[in-house]
Amino acid sequence: MVFARLGADTARPQCLKSAIASIDGLLMHPAAAPRASDESLDPKAMREPLPNAWYCVGRTASVAGEKMRAVALNGEQVVLGRGRDGALFALRDRCPHRGMALSKGKFDGDTLMCPFHGWRFSTDGRCRDVPTLSSHDASDFSRIAVQRFPIRESAGFLWVNPHLGPSDPAAVPEVPELGFTPAGSLVVELEVEASFDLTTLSLVDPGHVAFVHDSWWFRPSKELREKVKTFQPVPHGFVMTSHATTKSSPVYRLLGGVPEVEIEFRLPGVRLERIAAGEKRVANYTFATPLSANRTMLTNALYWSMPALNLLKPLARPLMRQFLTQDQQVLQHAQAGLDRKPTMVLLGQGDLPSQWYFRLKREVLEAAREGRPFENPLTRQELRWRS
Ligand code: FES
Ligand SMILES: [Fe+2]
């Protein structure tokens, strides 16, 4: 079985060297070095964020009226907005004439005007006017266009897929949805100077929690305890199945009753924690967005169904920011270490979810390259670790 091979037998190694020797393939490049059998998969592709995927590019409320917003996405500059008809648009933030950022220009609800020479573009990217042309000029601008990207909204956020070219929608991981109507929500966004992969691994890494997130309000006990959790595959990811967590954190206790928790990871970098206690619902969603090669945006959104929790919002915001800052700081220092030597060791069952991330990513890339449907390579498994 795949998971057994991947490290179920790696507990308590005598020393790191023998552990690495005994678990062939676990000494890995951050991009998961390619297996000998598949030289045809470009190793560079494994090191980069998935090109054909939806990424969170900010809150839905951040574009309204004639306001445009410039965002970085996987090395691309994108301008976002919402037309008078309510339809969202995402265009490459670059005027074809001289490369000017269109986001610096004006938007009247129908067309974007470049501030350099006044060329106008409709929200589908097509050039509609070049005001400097004289009626005697025969130049044709009707075939000039700005690259347009698909954009969607879900769970209060905007999602853009930076992929160019045709693609099968079934091959692309679904954008996260919220299964209830929230009475309130709280969003914190933090930029991390670290690669997308390293940042995304922190979303599936149970081992860091006890050491990085050791605030009294999150982890009152400093002791490491043995954990046993069951994981199973879901489309483009895996989920840690529901379980009672009264002892885990005082935050859960706020809900009253015995909450059930389910934590899903989904490509490209989405962690969905859903908590249910009777009719009450709380969701804590975290999204990683690649801005550039070594800059990643971490977005954390907490939603709740109980109006009474709105009163706690001013208190919760600094705590959530503190939590995210803990990840930010440690990731930035780790990135500096990986920059000096880009290898990592994935060891023990606590590191299996990190391996699964690379396996899922590899399968998406291989399926796309071979023109076949994605097949989740994971199977149900129980993992044990201490945290
Ligand atoms: S650069 Fe945009 S109109 Fe000239
Ligand atoms: Fe973390």
mmCIF file of C-alpha atoms and ligand atoms in Angstrom:
data_model
loop_
_atom_site.group_PDB
_atom_site.id
_atom_site.type_symbol
_atom_site.label_atom_id
_atom_site.label_comp_id
_atom_site.label_asym_id
_atom_site.label_seq_id
_atom_site.Cartn_x
_atom_site.Cartn_y
_atom_site.Cartn_z
ATOM 1 C CA MET A 1 0.000 0.000 0.000
ATOM 2 C CA VAL A 2 1.201 3.397 -0.953
ATOM 3 C CA PHE A 3 1.094 5.018 2.480
ATOM 4 C CA ALA A 4 2.906 2.209 4.208
ATOM 5 C CA ARG A 5 5.693 2.580 1.677
ATOM 6 C CA LEU A 6 5.735 6.301 2.298
ATOM 7 C CA GLY A 7 6.772 6.161 5.875
ATOM 8 C CA ALA A 8 4.436 4.360 8.246
ATOM 9 C CA ASP A 9 7.504 2.353 9.227
ATOM 10 C CA THR A 10 9.744 5.313 9.927
ATOM 11 C CA ALA A 11 8.885 5.972 13.558
ATOM 12 C CA ARG A 12 11.729 6.504 16.048
ATOM 13 C CA PRO A 13 14.787 6.250 13.790
ATOM 14 C CA GLN A 14 18.136 5.608 15.470
ATOM 15 C CA CYS A 15 19.665 8.575 13.749
ATOM 16 C CA LEU A 16 18.781 10.904 10.931
ATOM 17 C CA LYS A 17 21.299 9.364 8.547
ATOM 18 C CA SER A 18 19.930 5.843 8.924
ATOM 19 C CA ALA A 19 16.392 7.184 8.657
ATOM 20 C CA ILE A 20 17.192 8.783 5.345
ATOM 21 C CA ALA A 21 18.887 5.622 4.149
ATOM 22 C CA SER A 22 15.932 3.475 5.164
ATOM 23 C CA ILE A 23 13.283 5.602 3.554
ATOM 24 C CA ASP A 24 14.474 6.027 0.055
ATOM 25 C CA GLY A 25 13.015 9.069 -1.612
ATOM 26 C CA LEU A 26 12.273 11.017 1.555
ATOM 27 C CA LEU A 27 15.303 13.237 1.251
ATOM 28 C CA MET A 28 13.609 15.664 -1.001
ATOM 29 C CA HIS A 29 14.068 18.813 -2.862
ATOM 30 C CA PRO A 30 11.392 21.310 -1.840
ATOM 31 C CA ALA A 31 9.882 20.612 -5.206
ATOM 32 C CA ALA A 32 9.955 16.874 -4.617
ATOM 33 C CA ALA A 33 12.744 15.661 -6.826
ATOM 34 C CA PRO A 34 11.457 13.676 -9.783
ATOM 35 C CA ARG A 35 11.418 9.886 -9.600
ATOM 36 C CA ALA A 36 13.821 8.100 -11.886
ATOM 37 C CA SER A 37 10.866 6.652 -13.776
ATOM 38 C CA ASP A 38 9.384 9.916 -14.933
ATOM 39 C CA GLU A 39 12.074 12.042 -16.462
ATOM 40 C CA SER A 40 9.450 13.340 -18.840
ATOM 41 C CA LEU A 41 7.823 15.471 -16.144
ATOM 42 C CA ASP A 42 9.676 18.764 -16.132
ATOM 43 C CA PRO A 43 11.133 19.085 -12.599
ATOM 44 C CA LYS A 44 10.740 22.847 -12.895
ATOM 45 C CA ALA A 45 6.978 22.366 -13.114
ATOM 46 C CA MET A 46 7.026 20.586 -9.733
ATOM 47 C CA ARG A 47 8.825 23.535 -8.190
ATOM 48 C CA GLU A 48 6.242 26.039 -9.351
ATOM 49 C CA PRO A 49 2.660 26.612 -8.229
ATOM 50 C CA LEU A 50 0.115 24.716 -10.328
ATOM 51 C CA PRO A 51 -0.438 26.845 -13.424
ATOM 52 C CA ASN A 52 -4.045 25.809 -14.003
ATOM 53 C CA ALA A 53 -5.811 26.468 -10.690
ATOM 54 C CA TRP A 54 -8.000 29.016 -8.950
ATOM 55 C CA TYR A 55 -6.155 31.310 -6.566
ATOM 56 C CA CYS A 56 -7.668 33.677 -4.014
ATOM 57 C CA VAL A 57 -6.978 37.291 -5.039
ATOM 58 C CA GLY A 58 -8.739 39.147 -2.254
ATOM 59 C CA ARG A 59 -12.149 39.840 -0.840
ATOM 60 C CA THR A 60 -15.192 40.266 -3.044
ATOM 61 C CA ALA A 61 -15.814 43.652 -1.418
ATOM 62 C CA SER A 62 -12.406 44.910 -2.600
ATOM 63 C CA VAL A 63 -13.810 45.632 -6.062
ATOM 64 C CA ALA A 64 -16.911 47.765 -6.236
ATOM 65 C CA GLY A 65 -18.222 50.604 -8.366
ATOM 66 C CA GLU A 66 -15.555 52.109 -10.576
ATOM 67 C CA LYS A 67 -12.716 50.991 -8.330
ATOM 68 C CA MET A 68 -10.095 48.774 -9.951
ATOM 69 C CA ARG A 69 -7.548 46.759 -8.018
ATOM 70 C CA ALA A 70 -4.097 45.599 -9.060
ATOM 71 C CA VAL A 71 -2.921 42.221 -7.777
ATOM 72 C CA ALA A 72 0.155 40.082 -8.283
ATOM 73 C CA LEU A 73 -0.525 36.457 -9.162
ATOM 74 C CA ASN A 74 2.174 33.906 -9.880
ATOM 75 C CA GLY A 75 4.507 36.500 -11.386
ATOM 76 C CA GLU A 76 1.715 38.077 -13.406
ATOM 77 C CA GLN A 77 0.185 41.517 -12.784
ATOM 78 C CA VAL A 78 -3.598 41.464 -12.962
ATOM 79 C CA VAL A 79 -6.197 44.240 -12.769
ATOM 80 C CA LEU A 80 -9.556 43.327 -11.271
ATOM 81 C CA GLY A 81 -12.869 45.128 -11.387
ATOM 82 C CA ARG A 82 -16.609 44.821 -11.697
ATOM 83 C CA GLY A 83 -18.488 46.244 -14.669
ATOM 84 C CA ARG A 84 -21.674 48.271 -14.492
ATOM 85 C CA ASP A 85 -23.550 45.056 -15.350
ATOM 86 C CA GLY A 86 -22.153 43.401 -12.203
ATOM 87 C CA ALA A 87 -19.824 41.048 -14.090
ATOM 88 C CA LEU A 88 -16.307 40.682 -12.709
ATOM 89 C CA PHE A 89 -13.248 40.960 -14.907
ATOM 90 C CA ALA A 90 -9.558 40.110 -14.550
ATOM 91 C CA LEU A 91 -7.185 41.449 -17.204
ATOM 92 C CA ARG A 92 -3.421 41.445 -17.558
ATOM 93 C CA ASP A 93 -2.409 44.766 -16.028
ATOM 94 C CA ARG A 94 -0.441 45.850 -19.051
ATOM 95 C CA CYS A 95 -1.449 48.091 -21.903
ATOM 96 C CA PRO A 96 -0.351 46.513 -25.205
ATOM 97 C CA HIS A 97 0.776 49.929 -26.500
ATOM 98 C CA ARG A 98 3.710 50.723 -24.187
ATOM 99 C CA GLY A 99 3.157 48.362 -21.268
ATOM 100 C CA MET A 100 1.519 50.882 -18.950
ATOM 101 C CA ALA A 101 -0.404 49.480 -15.962
ATOM 102 C CA LEU A 102 -4.089 49.795 -16.823
ATOM 103 C CA SER A 103 -4.909 49.798 -13.107
ATOM 104 C CA LYS A 104 -3.348 53.282 -12.968
ATOM 105 C CA GLY A 105 -5.947 54.526 -15.435
ATOM 106 C CA LYS A 106 -9.665 55.116 -15.158
ATOM 107 C CA PHE A 107 -12.632 52.776 -15.297
ATOM 108 C CA ASP A 108 -16.108 54.133 -15.994
ATOM 109 C CA GLY A 109 -18.015 50.892 -15.476
ATOM 110 C CA ASP A 110 -17.730 49.944 -19.160
ATOM 111 C CA THR A 111 -14.196 50.649 -20.365
ATOM 112 C CA LEU A 112 -10.739 50.984 -18.875
ATOM 113 C CA MET A 113 -8.741 53.942 -20.129
ATOM 114 C CA CYS A 114 -4.954 53.728 -20.190
ATOM 115 C CA PRO A 115 -3.493 56.854 -18.572
ATOM 116 C CA PHE A 116 -0.551 57.052 -21.018
ATOM 117 C CA HIS A 117 -2.190 57.725 -24.407
ATOM 118 C CA GLY A 118 -5.852 57.136 -23.663
ATOM 119 C CA TRP A 119 -6.417 53.792 -25.389
ATOM 120 C CA ARG A 120 -9.674 52.265 -24.205
ATOM 121 C CA PHE A 121 -10.429 48.605 -23.510
ATOM 122 C CA SER A 122 -13.721 46.926 -22.712
ATOM 123 C CA THR A 123 -13.847 44.525 -19.777
ATOM 124 C CA ASP A 124 -13.420 41.560 -22.165
ATOM 125 C CA GLY A 125 -9.973 42.999 -22.972
ATOM 126 C CA ARG A 126 -10.737 44.164 -26.507
ATOM 127 C CA CYS A 127 -9.377 47.533 -27.650
ATOM 128 C CA ARG A 128 -12.336 49.834 -28.328
ATOM 129 C CA ASP A 129 -10.738 53.182 -29.042
ATOM 130 C CA VAL A 130 -7.395 54.765 -29.872
ATOM 131 C CA PRO A 131 -8.223 58.444 -29.503
ATOM 132 C CA THR A 132 -4.956 59.680 -31.018
ATOM 133 C CA LEU A 133 -5.723 58.224 -34.479
ATOM 134 C CA SER A 134 -6.760 60.762 -37.080
ATOM 135 C CA SER A 135 -9.616 59.996 -39.463
ATOM 136 C CA HIS A 136 -6.923 59.810 -42.174
ATOM 137 C CA ASP A 137 -5.027 57.074 -40.311
ATOM 138 C CA ALA A 138 -5.739 53.611 -41.699
ATOM 139 C CA SER A 139 -4.447 51.728 -38.607
ATOM 140 C CA ASP A 140 -6.821 49.049 -37.339
ATOM 141 C CA PHE A 141 -7.013 48.500 -33.585
ATOM 142 C CA SER A 142 -9.910 46.020 -33.618
ATOM 143 C CA ARG A 143 -7.573 43.019 -33.232
ATOM 144 C CA ILE A 144 -5.638 44.428 -30.300
ATOM 145 C CA ALA A 145 -6.609 42.898 -26.962
ATOM 146 C CA VAL A 146 -5.410 42.595 -23.394
ATOM 147 C CA GLN A 147 -5.143 39.048 -21.995
ATOM 148 C CA ARG A 148 -8.232 38.135 -20.003
ATOM 149 C CA PHE A 149 -8.273 35.608 -17.143
ATOM 150 C CA PRO A 150 -11.244 33.669 -15.741
ATOM 151 C CA ILE A 151 -12.517 35.124 -12.465
ATOM 152 C CA ARG A 152 -15.101 33.851 -9.980
ATOM 153 C CA GLU A 153 -16.408 34.728 -6.555
ATOM 154 C CA SER A 154 -17.014 32.288 -3.724
ATOM 155 C CA ALA A 155 -17.050 32.330 0.085
ATOM 156 C CA GLY A 156 -16.672 36.119 0.027
ATOM 157 C CA PHE A 157 -13.488 36.011 -2.079
ATOM 158 C CA LEU A 158 -12.423 36.529 -5.667
ATOM 159 C CA TRP A 159 -10.653 33.676 -7.452
ATOM 160 C CA VAL A 160 -8.566 33.966 -10.598
ATOM 161 C CA ASN A 161 -7.090 31.185 -12.701
ATOM 162 C CA PRO A 162 -3.913 32.510 -14.375
ATOM 163 C CA HIS A 163 -3.822 29.617 -16.863
ATOM 164 C CA LEU A 164 -3.726 30.548 -20.541
ATOM 165 C CA GLY A 165 -5.158 28.234 -23.128
ATOM 166 C CA PRO A 166 -7.878 25.603 -23.159
ATOM 167 C CA SER A 167 -8.543 23.425 -20.139
ATOM 168 C CA ASP A 168 -11.061 20.915 -18.902
ATOM 169 C CA PRO A 169 -12.967 22.395 -15.912
ATOM 170 C CA ALA A 170 -13.068 18.934 -14.270
ATOM 171 C CA ALA A 171 -9.259 18.924 -14.168
ATOM 172 C CA VAL A 172 -9.172 22.074 -12.040
ATOM 173 C CA PRO A 173 -9.729 21.858 -8.261
ATOM 174 C CA GLU A 174 -13.040 23.451 -7.214
ATOM 175 C CA VAL A 175 -13.021 26.852 -5.503
ATOM 176 C CA PRO A 176 -14.011 26.557 -1.831
ATOM 177 C CA GLU A 177 -17.602 27.261 -0.882
ATOM 178 C CA LEU A 178 -19.150 28.041 2.460
ATOM 179 C CA GLY A 179 -21.930 25.637 3.413
ATOM 180 C CA PHE A 180 -23.900 28.100 5.557
ATOM 181 C CA THR A 181 -24.926 31.757 5.698
ATOM 182 C CA PRO A 182 -22.460 33.478 8.006
ATOM 183 C CA ALA A 183 -23.656 35.939 10.664
ATOM 184 C CA GLY A 184 -20.178 37.453 10.550
ATOM 185 C CA SER A 185 -16.658 36.906 9.326
ATOM 186 C CA LEU A 186 -13.146 38.011 10.037
ATOM 187 C CA VAL A 187 -10.379 38.126 7.451
ATOM 188 C CA VAL A 188 -6.651 38.594 7.939
ATOM 189 C CA GLU A 189 -4.212 38.698 5.029
ATOM 190 C CA LEU A 190 -0.473 38.470 5.479
ATOM 191 C CA GLU A 191 2.297 38.432 2.915
ATOM 192 C CA VAL A 192 5.018 35.843 3.491
ATOM 193 C CA GLU A 193 8.453 36.047 1.900
ATOM 194 C CA ALA A 194 8.579 32.338 1.133
ATOM 195 C CA SER A 195 7.803 30.080 -1.792
ATOM 196 C CA PHE A 196 4.293 28.880 -2.474
ATOM 197 C CA ASP A 197 5.217 25.247 -1.729
ATOM 198 C CA LEU A 198 6.869 25.989 1.604
ATOM 199 C CA THR A 199 3.937 28.173 2.670
ATOM 200 C CA THR A 200 1.372 25.612 1.524
ATOM 201 C CA LEU A 201 3.153 22.822 3.424
ATOM 202 C CA SER A 202 2.469 24.759 6.639
ATOM 203 C CA LEU A 203 -1.263 24.219 5.990
ATOM 204 C CA VAL A 204 -0.869 20.432 6.183
ATOM 205 C CA ASP A 205 1.926 20.196 8.752
ATOM 206 C CA PRO A 206 0.721 19.039 12.172
ATOM 207 C CA GLY A 207 4.266 19.005 13.554
ATOM 208 C CA HIS A 208 4.800 22.742 13.685
ATOM 209 C CA VAL A 209 1.680 23.624 15.657
ATOM 210 C CA ALA A 210 3.040 22.865 19.128
ATOM 211 C CA PHE A 211 6.220 24.836 18.501
ATOM 212 C CA VAL A 212 5.070 27.761 16.390
ATOM 213 C CA HIS A 213 1.506 28.352 17.602
ATOM 214 C CA ASP A 214 2.199 28.167 21.318
ATOM 215 C CA SER A 215 0.104 31.153 22.430
ATOM 216 C CA TRP A 216 -1.743 30.596 25.713
ATOM 217 C CA TRP A 217 -5.121 31.199 24.080
ATOM 218 C CA PHE A 218 -4.535 28.560 21.417
ATOM 219 C CA ARG A 219 -2.481 25.954 23.245
ATOM 220 C CA PRO A 220 -2.740 26.252 27.006
ATOM 221 C CA SER A 221 -0.827 22.994 27.536
ATOM 222 C CA LYS A 222 2.825 22.815 26.544
ATOM 223 C CA GLU A 223 2.936 19.021 26.532
ATOM 224 C CA LEU A 224 3.158 16.986 23.360
ATOM 225 C CA ARG A 225 0.422 14.384 23.134
ATOM 226 C CA GLU A 226 0.061 11.377 20.874
ATOM 227 C CA LYS A 227 -2.500 12.042 18.129
ATOM 228 C CA VAL A 228 -4.287 9.523 15.947
ATOM 229 C CA LYS A 229 -6.336 10.841 13.052
ATOM 230 C CA THR A 230 -7.956 9.279 10.045
ATOM 231 C CA PHE A 231 -7.407 10.804 6.641
ATOM 232 C CA GLN A 232 -9.203 10.044 3.446
ATOM 233 C CA PRO A 233 -8.979 11.281 -0.121
ATOM 234 C CA VAL A 234 -11.383 13.920 -1.451
ATOM 235 C CA PRO A 235 -11.352 15.430 -4.955
ATOM 236 C CA HIS A 236 -7.899 17.023 -5.435
ATOM 237 C CA GLY A 237 -7.002 16.636 -1.767
ATOM 238 C CA PHE A 238 -7.562 14.834 1.511
ATOM 239 C CA VAL A 239 -9.616 15.354 4.626
ATOM 240 C CA MET A 240 -9.032 14.640 8.288
ATOM 241 C CA THR A 241 -12.385 13.255 9.310
ATOM 242 C CA SER A 242 -14.668 14.681 11.987
ATOM 243 C CA HIS A 243 -13.938 14.043 15.621
ATOM 244 C CA ALA A 244 -14.809 15.548 18.993
ATOM 245 C CA THR A 245 -12.216 18.051 20.150
ATOM 246 C CA THR A 246 -13.328 19.387 23.520
ATOM 247 C CA LYS A 247 -9.798 19.122 24.844
ATOM 248 C CA SER A 248 -8.009 20.542 21.855
ATOM 249 C CA SER A 249 -8.420 24.264 22.205
ATOM 250 C CA PRO A 250 -10.344 26.833 24.256
ATOM 251 C CA VAL A 251 -11.460 28.350 20.961
ATOM 252 C CA TYR A 252 -13.509 25.220 20.241
ATOM 253 C CA ARG A 253 -14.979 25.305 23.739
ATOM 254 C CA LEU A 254 -16.566 28.677 22.985
ATOM 255 C CA LEU A 255 -19.012 26.805 20.796
ATOM 256 C CA GLY A 256 -20.410 24.746 23.637
ATOM 257 C CA GLY A 257 -21.419 21.134 23.238
ATOM 258 C CA VAL A 258 -19.084 18.657 21.612
ATOM 259 C CA PRO A 259 -17.929 20.140 18.331
ATOM 260 C CA GLU A 260 -17.184 18.034 15.312
ATOM 261 C CA VAL A 261 -14.234 19.180 13.256
ATOM 262 C CA GLU A 262 -13.253 18.347 9.725
ATOM 263 C CA ILE A 263 -10.102 19.660 8.086
ATOM 264 C CA GLU A 264 -9.769 19.408 4.351
ATOM 265 C CA PHE A 265 -6.750 20.214 2.233
ATOM 266 C CA ARG A 266 -7.327 20.836 -1.425
ATOM 267 C CA LEU A 267 -4.995 21.862 -4.213
ATOM 268 C CA PRO A 268 -3.601 24.301 -5.053
ATOM 269 C CA GLY A 269 -3.188 25.648 -1.467
ATOM 270 C CA VAL A 270 -6.505 25.604 0.357
ATOM 271 C CA ARG A 271 -7.180 24.482 3.940
ATOM 272 C CA LEU A 272 -10.804 24.277 5.009
ATOM 273 C CA GLU A 273 -11.549 23.707 8.683
ATOM 274 C CA ARG A 274 -15.257 23.193 9.351
ATOM 275 C CA ILE A 275 -16.603 23.046 12.870
ATOM 276 C CA ALA A 276 -20.168 22.050 13.721
ATOM 277 C CA ALA A 277 -21.816 21.961 17.150
ATOM 278 C CA GLY A 278 -25.532 21.214 16.837
ATOM 279 C CA GLU A 279 -26.910 23.899 14.530
ATOM 280 C CA LYS A 280 -23.930 26.164 15.076
ATOM 281 C CA ARG A 281 -21.313 26.464 12.381
ATOM 282 C CA VAL A 282 -17.842 27.925 12.345
ATOM 283 C CA ALA A 283 -15.448 27.706 9.416
ATOM 284 C CA ASN A 284 -11.805 28.656 9.367
ATOM 285 C CA TYR A 285 -10.497 28.815 5.810
ATOM 286 C CA THR A 286 -6.888 29.462 4.829
ATOM 287 C CA PHE A 287 -5.724 30.148 1.294
ATOM 288 C CA ALA A 288 -2.189 30.435 -0.071
ATOM 289 C CA THR A 289 -1.726 32.575 -3.171
ATOM 290 C CA PRO A 290 1.558 32.746 -5.091
ATOM 291 C CA LEU A 291 2.410 36.408 -5.731
ATOM 292 C CA SER A 292 5.874 35.838 -7.178
ATOM 293 C CA ALA A 293 8.587 33.170 -6.902
ATOM 294 C CA ASN A 294 9.329 33.884 -3.246
ATOM 295 C CA ARG A 295 6.298 35.824 -2.071
ATOM 296 C CA THR A 296 3.080 34.156 -1.011
ATOM 297 C CA MET A 297 -0.105 35.662 0.386
ATOM 298 C CA LEU A 298 -1.712 33.860 3.288
ATOM 299 C CA THR A 299 -5.389 34.667 3.712
ATOM 300 C CA ASN A 300 -7.278 33.477 6.749
ATOM 301 C CA ALA A 301 -11.051 33.800 6.936
ATOM 302 C CA LEU A 302 -13.118 32.875 9.962
ATOM 303 C CA TYR A 303 -16.891 32.650 9.470
ATOM 304 C CA TRP A 304 -19.557 31.934 12.065
ATOM 305 C CA SER A 305 -23.308 31.397 12.065
ATOM 306 C CA MET A 306 -24.025 32.804 15.542
ATOM 307 C CA PRO A 307 -24.714 36.574 15.619
ATOM 308 C CA ALA A 308 -23.555 36.758 19.269
ATOM 309 C CA LEU A 309 -19.986 36.026 18.133
ATOM 310 C CA ASN A 310 -19.909 39.351 16.275
ATOM 311 C CA LEU A 311 -19.208 40.959 19.649
ATOM 312 C CA LEU A 312 -15.915 39.081 19.856
ATOM 313 C CA LYS A 313 -14.642 40.370 16.540
ATOM 314 C CA PRO A 314 -12.451 43.186 17.923
ATOM 315 C CA LEU A 315 -10.883 40.670 20.296
ATOM 316 C CA ALA A 316 -10.425 37.922 17.708
ATOM 317 C CA ARG A 317 -8.739 40.039 15.038
ATOM 318 C CA PRO A 318 -5.403 40.604 16.858
ATOM 319 C CA LEU A 319 -5.330 36.932 17.892
ATOM 320 C CA MET A 320 -5.803 35.780 14.320
ATOM 321 C CA ARG A 321 -3.130 38.187 13.164
ATOM 322 C CA GLN A 322 -0.777 36.893 15.850
ATOM 323 C CA PHE A 323 -1.421 33.311 14.703
ATOM 324 C CA LEU A 324 -0.675 34.130 11.069
ATOM 325 C CA THR A 325 2.381 36.190 11.993
ATOM 326 C CA GLN A 326 3.783 33.144 13.801
ATOM 327 C CA ASP A 327 3.613 31.214 10.512
ATOM 328 C CA GLN A 328 4.984 34.165 8.569
ATOM 329 C CA GLN A 329 8.064 34.550 10.773
ATOM 330 C CA VAL A 330 9.002 30.899 10.845
ATOM 331 C CA LEU A 331 8.389 30.423 7.119
ATOM 332 C CA GLN A 332 10.602 33.370 6.235
ATOM 333 C CA HIS A 333 13.483 32.008 8.309
ATOM 334 C CA ALA A 334 12.997 28.517 6.836
ATOM 335 C CA GLN A 335 12.976 29.968 3.318
ATOM 336 C CA ALA A 336 16.331 31.603 4.024
ATOM 337 C CA GLY A 337 17.683 28.150 4.965
ATOM 338 C CA LEU A 338 16.222 26.541 1.843
ATOM 339 C CA ASP A 339 17.722 29.319 -0.269
ATOM 340 C CA ARG A 340 21.161 28.305 1.025
ATOM 341 C CA LYS A 341 20.502 24.586 0.459
ATOM 342 C CA PRO A 342 17.270 23.605 -1.249
ATOM 343 C CA THR A 343 16.610 20.183 0.264
ATOM 344 C CA MET A 344 14.264 19.018 2.976
ATOM 345 C CA VAL A 345 13.762 15.758 4.816
ATOM 346 C CA LEU A 346 10.201 14.548 5.176
ATOM 347 C CA LEU A 347 10.152 12.091 8.036
ATOM 348 C CA GLY A 348 7.565 10.097 9.933
ATOM 349 C CA GLN A 349 3.797 10.016 9.722
ATOM 350 C CA GLY A 350 3.480 13.666 10.732
ATOM 351 C CA ASP A 351 5.214 14.529 7.470
ATOM 352 C CA LEU A 352 3.030 12.267 5.327
ATOM 353 C CA PRO A 353 0.471 15.005 4.554
ATOM 354 C CA SER A 354 3.386 17.066 3.203
ATOM 355 C CA GLN A 355 4.327 14.143 0.959
ATOM 356 C CA TRP A 356 0.717 13.813 -0.125
ATOM 357 C CA TYR A 357 0.772 17.446 -1.206
ATOM 358 C CA PHE A 358 3.629 16.714 -3.614
ATOM 359 C CA ARG A 359 1.983 13.481 -4.791
ATOM 360 C CA LEU A 360 -1.286 15.284 -5.579
ATOM 361 C CA LYS A 361 0.561 18.050 -7.348
ATOM 362 C CA ARG A 362 2.573 15.569 -9.391
ATOM 363 C CA GLU A 363 -0.586 13.682 -10.387
ATOM 364 C CA VAL A 364 -2.262 16.905 -11.566
ATOM 365 C CA LEU A 365 0.769 17.740 -13.719
ATOM 366 C CA GLU A 366 1.099 14.212 -15.094
ATOM 367 C CA ALA A 367 -2.622 13.923 -15.863
ATOM 368 C CA ALA A 368 -2.510 17.263 -17.709
ATOM 369 C CA ARG A 369 0.590 16.255 -19.645
ATOM 370 C CA GLU A 370 -0.874 12.880 -20.606
ATOM 371 C CA GLY A 371 -4.290 14.346 -21.420
ATOM 372 C CA ARG A 372 -6.142 12.035 -19.011
ATOM 373 C CA PRO A 373 -8.409 12.708 -16.017
ATOM 374 C CA PHE A 374 -6.861 13.374 -12.599
ATOM 375 C CA GLU A 375 -6.932 10.341 -10.313
ATOM 376 C CA ASN A 376 -6.382 10.935 -6.629
ATOM 377 C CA PRO A 377 -3.430 8.651 -5.718
ATOM 378 C CA LEU A 378 -4.229 8.670 -1.967
ATOM 379 C CA THR A 379 -6.152 6.072 0.034
ATOM 380 C CA ARG A 380 -7.753 6.168 3.477
ATOM 381 C CA GLN A 381 -5.160 5.997 6.242
ATOM 382 C CA GLU A 382 -4.745 6.486 9.958
ATOM 383 C CA LEU A 383 -1.774 8.634 10.976
ATOM 384 C CA ARG A 384 -0.073 8.948 14.360
ATOM 385 C CA TRP A 385 2.150 11.729 15.538
ATOM 386 C CA ARG A 386 2.874 13.777 18.664
ATOM 387 C CA SER A 387 1.846 17.410 18.938
HETATM 388 S S1 FES B 1 0.729 52.840 -23.069
HETATM 389 FE FE1 FES B 1 -1.368 52.583 -22.976
HETATM 390 S S2 FES B 1 -2.134 53.946 -24.383
HETATM 391 FE FE2 FES B 1 -0.020 54.136 -24.612
HETATM 392 FE FE FE B 2 0.755 27.383 11.146
#
